[in-house]
Amino acid sequence: MDGDIFVCTINGEVYYYGKVIEANLKHASDEWIDGCHLVCIFLDITGAKDLKEYSGNYNNLLVEPSIVTIDYWRKGWFETIGNIPLTQKDKNLDYGFWDADFIGKGGVFKKADGEVLNHKPKYFNSYGVTSLQGVYMDLRMETILDPSLLTK
């Protein structure tokens, strides 16, 4: 649900906090996105599955906003550990997804529900549902670039 705080890991020892910004997305024309969740993963590292070290600082994102399926939870890759109601900052997060026009030139930034934005958002990612390997690969890449992310 909106505001759920979850943890994810790539090594079973260090956990990264994430937050569900919008659950059960509804999209006007893309049925693949219906029912998915908009999440962010923060650079808040913890060794425990609790909220003690959660800050939810959007200026310190580990993974940009992503659209994910419920399968991340069903397969145990994300584990909900609590809920913190959405703040105005959460609700007004300047995020978007780049939807490239592969036939023509350019593309547009969109919200998760397909609404076209008239500006480049502060936080953005590629448009579409992130594959089941996608978040893991993003986390793995970040830990290769900065191995200190694998230790608490």
Tab-separated table of C-alpha atoms in Angstrom:
chain	number	residue	atom	x	y	z
A	1	MET	CA	0.000	0.000	0.000
A	2	ASP	CA	1.066	3.625	-0.338
A	3	GLY	CA	3.730	4.413	2.248
A	4	ASP	CA	4.916	0.855	2.751
A	5	ILE	CA	8.578	0.721	3.720
A	6	PHE	CA	10.447	-2.332	2.518
A	7	VAL	CA	13.972	-3.682	2.536
A	8	CYS	CA	15.880	-5.418	-0.219
A	9	THR	CA	19.324	-6.991	-0.320
A	10	ILE	CA	21.790	-8.523	-2.703
A	11	ASN	CA	23.933	-10.356	-0.150
A	12	GLY	CA	21.586	-11.170	2.767
A	13	GLU	CA	23.676	-9.108	5.177
A	14	VAL	CA	23.087	-5.485	4.215
A	15	TYR	CA	19.622	-4.126	3.477
A	16	TYR	CA	18.531	-1.063	1.537
A	17	TYR	CA	15.307	0.748	2.381
A	18	GLY	CA	12.635	1.421	-0.191
A	19	LYS	CA	9.265	3.133	-0.130
A	20	VAL	CA	6.081	2.561	-2.110
A	21	ILE	CA	5.138	5.984	-3.442
A	22	GLU	CA	2.061	4.777	-5.272
A	23	ALA	CA	0.552	1.301	-5.056
A	24	ASN	CA	-1.736	-0.329	-7.600
A	25	LEU	CA	-1.027	2.062	-10.445
A	26	LYS	CA	-3.750	2.760	-12.965
A	27	HIS	CA	-2.664	3.642	-16.490
A	28	ALA	CA	-4.923	5.070	-19.166
A	29	SER	CA	-3.470	3.068	-22.057
A	30	ASP	CA	-0.803	0.622	-20.849
A	31	GLU	CA	-2.280	-2.472	-19.202
A	32	TRP	CA	1.208	-3.751	-18.291
A	33	ILE	CA	1.457	-0.984	-15.690
A	34	ASP	CA	-1.976	-1.524	-14.129
A	35	GLY	CA	-1.557	-2.945	-10.624
A	36	CYS	CA	2.176	-2.223	-10.458
A	37	HIS	CA	3.807	-0.052	-7.783
A	38	LEU	CA	5.942	3.069	-7.996
A	39	VAL	CA	8.925	2.671	-5.653
A	40	CYS	CA	12.158	4.425	-4.726
A	41	ILE	CA	15.162	2.815	-3.048
A	42	PHE	CA	17.239	4.978	-0.767
A	43	LEU	CA	20.892	4.980	0.142
A	44	ASP	CA	19.920	4.097	3.699
A	45	ILE	CA	21.911	1.004	4.648
A	46	THR	CA	20.969	-1.191	7.581
A	47	GLY	CA	21.900	-4.557	9.001
A	48	ALA	CA	18.447	-5.147	10.475
A	49	LYS	CA	14.950	-5.419	9.089
A	50	ASP	CA	13.523	-2.500	11.077
A	51	LEU	CA	12.885	1.213	10.600
A	52	LYS	CA	15.570	2.497	12.990
A	53	GLU	CA	17.899	3.785	10.251
A	54	TYR	CA	15.296	4.783	7.657
A	55	SER	CA	15.475	8.418	6.550
A	56	GLY	CA	13.691	8.459	3.190
A	57	ASN	CA	15.919	11.230	1.827
A	58	TYR	CA	15.165	11.720	-1.874
A	59	ASN	CA	18.459	13.559	-2.295
A	60	ASN	CA	20.112	10.269	-1.417
A	61	LEU	CA	18.533	7.724	-3.786
A	62	LEU	CA	20.273	4.486	-4.601
A	63	VAL	CA	17.765	3.535	-7.311
A	64	GLU	CA	15.699	6.144	-9.154
A	65	PRO	CA	11.897	5.811	-9.157
A	66	SER	CA	10.890	2.482	-10.675
A	67	ILE	CA	7.671	0.762	-11.677
A	68	VAL	CA	7.661	-2.777	-10.280
A	69	THR	CA	5.228	-5.680	-10.086
A	70	ILE	CA	3.917	-7.326	-6.930
A	71	ASP	CA	6.205	-10.243	-7.809
A	72	TYR	CA	9.090	-8.464	-6.082
A	73	TRP	CA	7.251	-9.120	-2.801
A	74	ARG	CA	5.846	-12.525	-3.741
A	75	LYS	CA	9.334	-13.832	-4.551
A	76	GLY	CA	10.788	-12.331	-1.364
A	77	TRP	CA	13.076	-9.795	-3.044
A	78	PHE	CA	11.257	-6.959	-1.244
A	79	GLU	CA	10.059	-7.398	2.328
A	80	THR	CA	7.662	-4.872	3.846
A	81	ILE	CA	8.740	-3.891	7.365
A	82	GLY	CA	6.352	-1.041	8.124
A	83	ASN	CA	4.340	1.847	6.788
A	84	ILE	CA	4.943	5.568	7.023
A	85	PRO	CA	2.081	7.598	5.548
A	86	LEU	CA	3.006	9.599	2.481
A	87	THR	CA	4.137	13.138	3.172
A	88	GLN	CA	3.459	16.109	0.904
A	89	LYS	CA	7.037	15.704	-0.338
A	90	ASP	CA	6.265	12.089	-1.297
A	91	LYS	CA	3.012	13.054	-2.986
A	92	ASN	CA	4.617	15.929	-4.910
A	93	LEU	CA	7.827	14.108	-5.838
A	94	ASP	CA	9.177	15.527	-9.103
A	95	TYR	CA	9.681	12.199	-10.864
A	96	GLY	CA	9.118	10.920	-14.348
A	97	PHE	CA	9.989	8.280	-16.884
A	98	TRP	CA	11.584	8.873	-20.270
A	99	ASP	CA	9.410	7.356	-22.993
A	100	ALA	CA	11.607	7.304	-26.077
A	101	ASP	CA	10.160	7.513	-29.557
A	102	PHE	CA	12.188	4.834	-31.312
A	103	ILE	CA	10.536	5.403	-34.696
A	104	GLY	CA	10.841	9.157	-34.786
A	105	LYS	CA	13.063	11.493	-32.864
A	106	GLY	CA	13.084	12.292	-29.196
A	107	GLY	CA	10.530	11.236	-26.653
A	108	VAL	CA	8.702	12.605	-23.640
A	109	PHE	CA	8.785	12.395	-19.873
A	110	LYS	CA	5.704	10.813	-18.308
A	111	LYS	CA	4.335	10.065	-14.870
A	112	ALA	CA	3.708	6.413	-13.961
A	113	ASP	CA	0.062	6.756	-15.008
A	114	GLY	CA	1.045	7.996	-18.487
A	115	GLU	CA	0.477	11.714	-17.904
A	116	VAL	CA	2.906	13.619	-20.143
A	117	LEU	CA	5.141	16.095	-18.316
A	118	ASN	CA	6.122	19.470	-19.751
A	119	HIS	CA	9.510	19.484	-18.010
A	120	LYS	CA	12.486	17.278	-17.192
A	121	PRO	CA	11.820	15.936	-13.685
A	122	LYS	CA	14.440	15.965	-10.949
A	123	TYR	CA	14.280	12.165	-10.613
A	124	PHE	CA	13.777	10.007	-13.657
A	125	ASN	CA	14.233	6.568	-15.106
A	126	SER	CA	13.354	4.736	-18.321
A	127	TYR	CA	9.651	4.247	-18.979
A	128	GLY	CA	8.166	0.798	-18.435
A	129	VAL	CA	7.812	-1.954	-15.888
A	130	THR	CA	11.170	-2.869	-14.338
A	131	SER	CA	11.907	-6.547	-14.958
A	132	LEU	CA	12.286	-8.915	-12.034
A	133	GLN	CA	16.062	-8.675	-12.481
A	134	GLY	CA	16.068	-4.894	-12.971
A	135	VAL	CA	16.305	-3.624	-9.401
A	136	TYR	CA	18.849	-6.304	-8.513
A	137	MET	CA	20.995	-5.259	-11.482
A	138	ASP	CA	20.717	-1.586	-10.478
A	139	LEU	CA	21.771	-2.436	-6.917
A	140	ARG	CA	24.568	-4.694	-8.132
A	141	MET	CA	25.914	-1.987	-10.431
A	142	GLU	CA	25.934	0.548	-7.585
A	143	THR	CA	27.812	-1.878	-5.323
A	144	ILE	CA	30.403	-2.526	-8.024
A	145	LEU	CA	30.949	1.211	-8.352
A	146	ASP	CA	31.041	1.646	-4.565
A	147	PRO	CA	31.886	-1.574	-2.668
A	148	SER	CA	31.326	0.201	0.658
A	149	LEU	CA	27.600	-0.227	-0.047
A	150	LEU	CA	28.019	-3.924	0.788
A	151	THR	CA	28.965	-3.275	4.397
A	152	LYS	CA	27.142	-1.695	7.290
